[in-house]
Tab-separated table of C-alpha atoms in Angstrom:
chain	number	residue	atom	x	y	z
A	1	UNK	CA	116.790	120.407	115.773
A	2	UNK	CA	118.416	117.158	116.955
A	3	UNK	CA	117.973	114.086	114.845
A	4	UNK	CA	116.444	111.524	117.253
A	5	UNK	CA	115.203	108.133	116.666
A	6	UNK	CA	111.541	109.604	117.113
A	7	UNK	CA	112.387	112.269	114.552
A	8	UNK	CA	113.450	109.702	112.089
A	9	UNK	CA	110.433	107.560	112.766
A	10	UNK	CA	108.060	110.565	112.175
A	11	UNK	CA	109.762	111.551	108.975
A	12	UNK	CA	109.433	107.928	107.537
A	13	UNK	CA	105.818	108.070	108.505
A	14	UNK	CA	105.373	111.185	106.562
A	15	UNK	CA	107.418	109.856	103.595
A	16	UNK	CA	105.444	106.529	103.673
A	17	UNK	CA	102.132	108.347	103.277
A	18	UNK	CA	103.400	110.039	100.032
A	19	UNK	CA	104.865	106.730	98.769
A	20	UNK	CA	101.634	104.784	99.616
A	21	UNK	CA	99.490	107.330	97.935
A	22	UNK	CA	101.671	107.618	94.749
A	23	UNK	CA	101.589	103.612	94.617
A	24	UNK	CA	97.857	103.600	94.241
A	25	UNK	CA	97.307	107.014	92.334
A	26	UNK	CA	96.324	105.422	89.044
A	27	UNK	CA	93.834	103.501	90.690
A	28	UNK	CA	92.023	106.322	92.227
A	29	UNK	CA	89.035	108.003	90.785
A	30	UNK	CA	89.330	111.356	89.651
A	31	UNK	CA	87.397	112.825	92.676
A	32	UNK	CA	88.756	111.314	95.760
A	33	UNK	CA	86.712	111.117	99.080
A	34	UNK	CA	88.519	113.307	101.663
A	35	UNK	CA	85.883	113.815	104.242
A	36	UNK	CA	83.190	111.743	105.912
A	37	UNK	CA	80.098	113.245	108.014
A	38	UNK	CA	79.261	112.336	111.408
A	39	UNK	CA	77.153	109.392	110.137
A	40	UNK	CA	80.115	108.151	108.101
A	41	UNK	CA	78.855	109.089	104.838
A	42	UNK	CA	81.097	110.961	102.165
A	43	UNK	CA	80.298	114.531	102.058
A	44	UNK	CA	83.699	115.881	100.575
A	45	UNK	CA	85.552	115.066	97.568
A	46	UNK	CA	88.679	116.589	95.800
A	47	UNK	CA	90.003	116.089	92.298
A	48	UNK	CA	93.380	114.941	91.249
A	49	UNK	CA	96.268	115.590	91.668
A	50	UNK	CA	95.825	117.314	94.956
A	51	UNK	CA	92.917	115.248	96.432
A	52	UNK	CA	95.030	111.994	96.918
A	53	UNK	CA	97.857	113.933	98.510
A	54	UNK	CA	95.889	116.242	100.543
A	55	UNK	CA	96.394	113.936	103.888
A	56	UNK	CA	100.270	113.335	103.218
A	57	UNK	CA	100.667	117.210	102.630
A	58	UNK	CA	98.753	117.904	105.917
A	59	UNK	CA	101.138	115.411	107.700
A	60	UNK	CA	104.281	117.022	106.214
A	61	UNK	CA	102.819	120.561	107.306
A	62	UNK	CA	101.969	119.524	110.869
A	63	UNK	CA	105.200	117.875	111.062
A	64	UNK	CA	106.942	120.963	110.303
A	65	UNK	CA	104.930	123.026	112.768
A	66	UNK	CA	105.419	120.673	115.500
A	67	UNK	CA	109.183	120.674	114.755
A	68	UNK	CA	109.215	124.538	115.045
A	69	UNK	CA	107.313	124.927	118.218
A	70	UNK	CA	110.148	123.922	120.586
A	71	UNK	CA	112.223	126.638	118.948
A	72	UNK	CA	109.860	129.376	119.653
A	73	UNK	CA	108.747	128.514	123.107
A	74	UNK	CA	109.116	131.325	125.616
A	75	UNK	CA	111.562	131.113	128.451
A	76	UNK	CA	110.297	128.898	131.309
A	77	UNK	CA	107.753	127.416	129.094
A	78	UNK	CA	110.223	125.282	127.179
A	79	UNK	CA	109.211	121.884	125.687
A	80	UNK	CA	112.663	120.470	126.421
A	81	UNK	CA	111.812	119.079	129.741
A	82	UNK	CA	109.394	116.617	128.219
A	83	UNK	CA	111.030	116.405	125.027
A	84	UNK	CA	110.705	112.577	124.649
A	85	UNK	CA	107.047	112.779	125.704
A	86	UNK	CA	106.636	115.428	122.931
A	87	UNK	CA	108.123	113.129	120.281
A	88	UNK	CA	105.682	110.486	121.342
A	89	UNK	CA	102.945	112.916	120.895
A	90	UNK	CA	104.034	114.020	117.601
A	91	UNK	CA	104.275	110.246	116.469
A	92	UNK	CA	100.645	109.694	117.939
A	93	UNK	CA	99.241	112.331	115.736
A	94	UNK	CA	101.022	111.508	112.788
A	95	UNK	CA	100.477	107.974	112.918
A	96	UNK	CA	96.590	108.668	113.254
A	97	UNK	CA	96.866	110.803	110.089
A	98	UNK	CA	98.666	108.026	108.421
A	99	UNK	CA	95.867	105.630	109.460
A	100	UNK	CA	93.299	107.964	108.205
A	101	UNK	CA	95.032	108.327	104.902
A	102	UNK	CA	95.287	104.460	104.415
A	103	UNK	CA	91.379	104.573	104.942
A	104	UNK	CA	90.750	107.131	102.630
A	105	UNK	CA	93.019	105.197	99.976
A	106	UNK	CA	91.250	102.044	100.550
A	107	UNK	CA	87.899	103.655	100.050
A	108	UNK	CA	89.290	105.407	96.803
A	109	UNK	CA	90.403	102.292	95.089
A	110	UNK	CA	87.053	100.673	95.952
A	111	UNK	CA	87.432	98.685	98.939
A	112	UNK	CA	84.676	98.127	101.283
A	113	UNK	CA	85.795	100.343	104.230
A	114	UNK	CA	83.620	100.719	107.309
A	115	UNK	CA	84.332	104.242	108.143
A	116	UNK	CA	81.983	104.549	111.105
A	117	UNK	CA	83.787	101.363	112.695
A	118	UNK	CA	87.324	101.945	111.734
A	119	UNK	CA	87.771	105.765	112.071
A	120	UNK	CA	86.807	105.604	115.862
A	121	UNK	CA	89.050	102.692	116.376
A	122	UNK	CA	92.107	104.900	115.299
A	123	UNK	CA	90.656	108.084	117.009
A	124	UNK	CA	90.310	105.948	120.273
A	125	UNK	CA	93.866	104.667	120.123
A	126	UNK	CA	95.102	108.313	119.552
A	127	UNK	CA	93.275	109.417	122.818
A	128	UNK	CA	94.241	106.499	124.906
A	129	UNK	CA	97.983	107.152	123.860
A	130	UNK	CA	97.953	110.708	124.516
A	131	UNK	CA	96.171	110.227	127.776
A	132	UNK	CA	98.872	107.677	128.642
A	133	UNK	CA	101.409	110.438	128.492
A	134	UNK	CA	99.612	113.528	129.425
A	135	UNK	CA	100.761	113.363	132.958
A	136	UNK	CA	104.450	113.885	131.866
A	137	UNK	CA	103.840	117.194	129.873
A	138	UNK	CA	105.112	120.062	131.878
A	139	UNK	CA	103.948	123.661	131.570
A	140	UNK	CA	104.023	125.110	128.138
A	141	UNK	CA	102.051	127.405	125.826
A	142	UNK	CA	101.399	124.467	122.990
A	143	UNK	CA	100.620	121.115	124.455
A	144	UNK	CA	97.963	120.139	127.130
A	145	UNK	CA	95.336	121.786	128.996
A	146	UNK	CA	96.367	125.512	128.841
A	147	UNK	CA	93.907	127.569	130.952
A	148	UNK	CA	94.872	130.713	132.829
A	149	UNK	CA	94.820	128.610	136.058
A	150	UNK	CA	97.086	125.788	134.829
A	151	UNK	CA	99.595	128.374	133.557
A	152	UNK	CA	99.432	130.308	136.786
A	153	UNK	CA	100.295	127.486	139.138
A	154	UNK	CA	102.691	124.348	138.480
A	155	UNK	CA	100.614	122.431	141.038
A	156	UNK	CA	97.150	123.150	139.223
A	157	UNK	CA	99.111	122.077	136.031
A	158	UNK	CA	100.138	118.689	137.515
A	159	UNK	CA	96.739	117.918	138.868
A	160	UNK	CA	94.967	118.961	135.977
A	161	UNK	CA	97.001	116.723	133.603
A	162	UNK	CA	96.873	113.913	135.846
A	163	UNK	CA	93.084	114.070	135.591
A	164	UNK	CA	93.131	114.711	131.967
A	165	UNK	CA	95.335	111.731	131.319
A	166	UNK	CA	92.790	109.369	133.000
A	167	UNK	CA	89.760	110.812	131.350
A	168	UNK	CA	91.579	110.748	127.793
A	169	UNK	CA	92.511	107.059	128.387
A	170	UNK	CA	88.878	106.078	129.389
A	171	UNK	CA	87.452	108.138	126.543
A	172	UNK	CA	89.931	106.454	124.188
A	173	UNK	CA	88.743	103.099	124.990
A	174	UNK	CA	85.241	104.203	125.193
A	175	UNK	CA	85.594	105.483	121.536
A	176	UNK	CA	87.497	102.533	120.329
A	177	UNK	CA	85.112	99.993	121.567
A	178	UNK	CA	81.975	102.127	120.871
A	179	UNK	CA	83.145	102.244	117.270
A	180	UNK	CA	83.722	98.722	116.961
A	181	UNK	CA	79.981	98.184	118.240
A	182	UNK	CA	78.528	100.498	115.894
A	183	UNK	CA	77.654	103.172	118.324
A	184	UNK	CA	77.040	106.477	116.467
A	185	UNK	CA	79.883	108.992	116.243
A	186	UNK	CA	77.623	111.725	117.925
A	187	UNK	CA	77.971	109.687	121.349
A	188	UNK	CA	81.680	108.942	120.861
A	189	UNK	CA	82.354	112.855	120.107
A	190	UNK	CA	80.536	113.306	123.373
A	191	UNK	CA	83.274	111.264	125.331
A	192	UNK	CA	86.089	113.461	123.470
A	193	UNK	CA	84.498	116.504	124.656
A	194	UNK	CA	83.881	115.597	128.265
A	195	UNK	CA	87.442	114.347	128.320
A	196	UNK	CA	88.807	117.682	127.390
A	197	UNK	CA	86.248	120.058	129.186
A	198	UNK	CA	86.324	118.371	132.461
A	199	UNK	CA	89.808	118.996	133.124
A	200	UNK	CA	89.570	122.574	131.897
A	201	UNK	CA	86.617	123.273	134.353
A	202	UNK	CA	88.660	121.274	137.337
A	203	UNK	CA	91.769	123.582	136.818
A	204	UNK	CA	89.595	126.582	137.908
A	205	UNK	CA	88.217	124.856	140.837
A	206	UNK	CA	91.647	123.327	142.030
A	207	UNK	CA	93.479	126.712	141.496
A	208	UNK	CA	90.716	128.473	143.820
A	209	UNK	CA	90.943	125.676	146.438
A	210	UNK	CA	94.868	126.008	146.464
A	211	UNK	CA	94.758	129.694	146.354
A	212	UNK	CA	92.460	129.890	149.543
A	213	UNK	CA	94.717	127.195	151.389
A	214	UNK	CA	97.853	129.283	150.724
A	215	UNK	CA	96.299	132.686	151.334
A	216	UNK	CA	97.540	134.025	148.012
């Protein structure tokens, strides 16, 4: 694996998550909140020592998985053509988890954290960033809208991901603004689902349209 600038940044993010957690470890309660329900109420806790490090460990495992995927991609479905974009996607996901970890630690040491507002802000930023780069993702088995129709036709893949990019960006802004405005997570999750489901449905119809036009 090549050591790129993005690789180093992602490694630093993972390392900082461990350092940040270790720095406040003694101030954390025995049971650390690790999950909030859709209404922003804590509904899951984990005891020390694993509780505080659950998210950093998740980041490390996810980083390892994302590093391995390019190595196992089948021929003609390689990630290499959009390697830089793939690095940005890695960073966006790890940065979001780092942000969530910071919120969890802040809540754990007793700071007043408005999860209902701050969590959607980070999630919205993640969706907007992913949407901005979605159109640069080429055909592969691991990233993007992978339906039978996008994988069967490069043109369907391209058009579907252009649509997905716009919808994810719009959903990201809606989620962030809605979260800050205090809109319930149920409505914000609807925006997420629509931004992913609509391109998947669109891929079928655009495939049928192109198939009929070319006579295949």
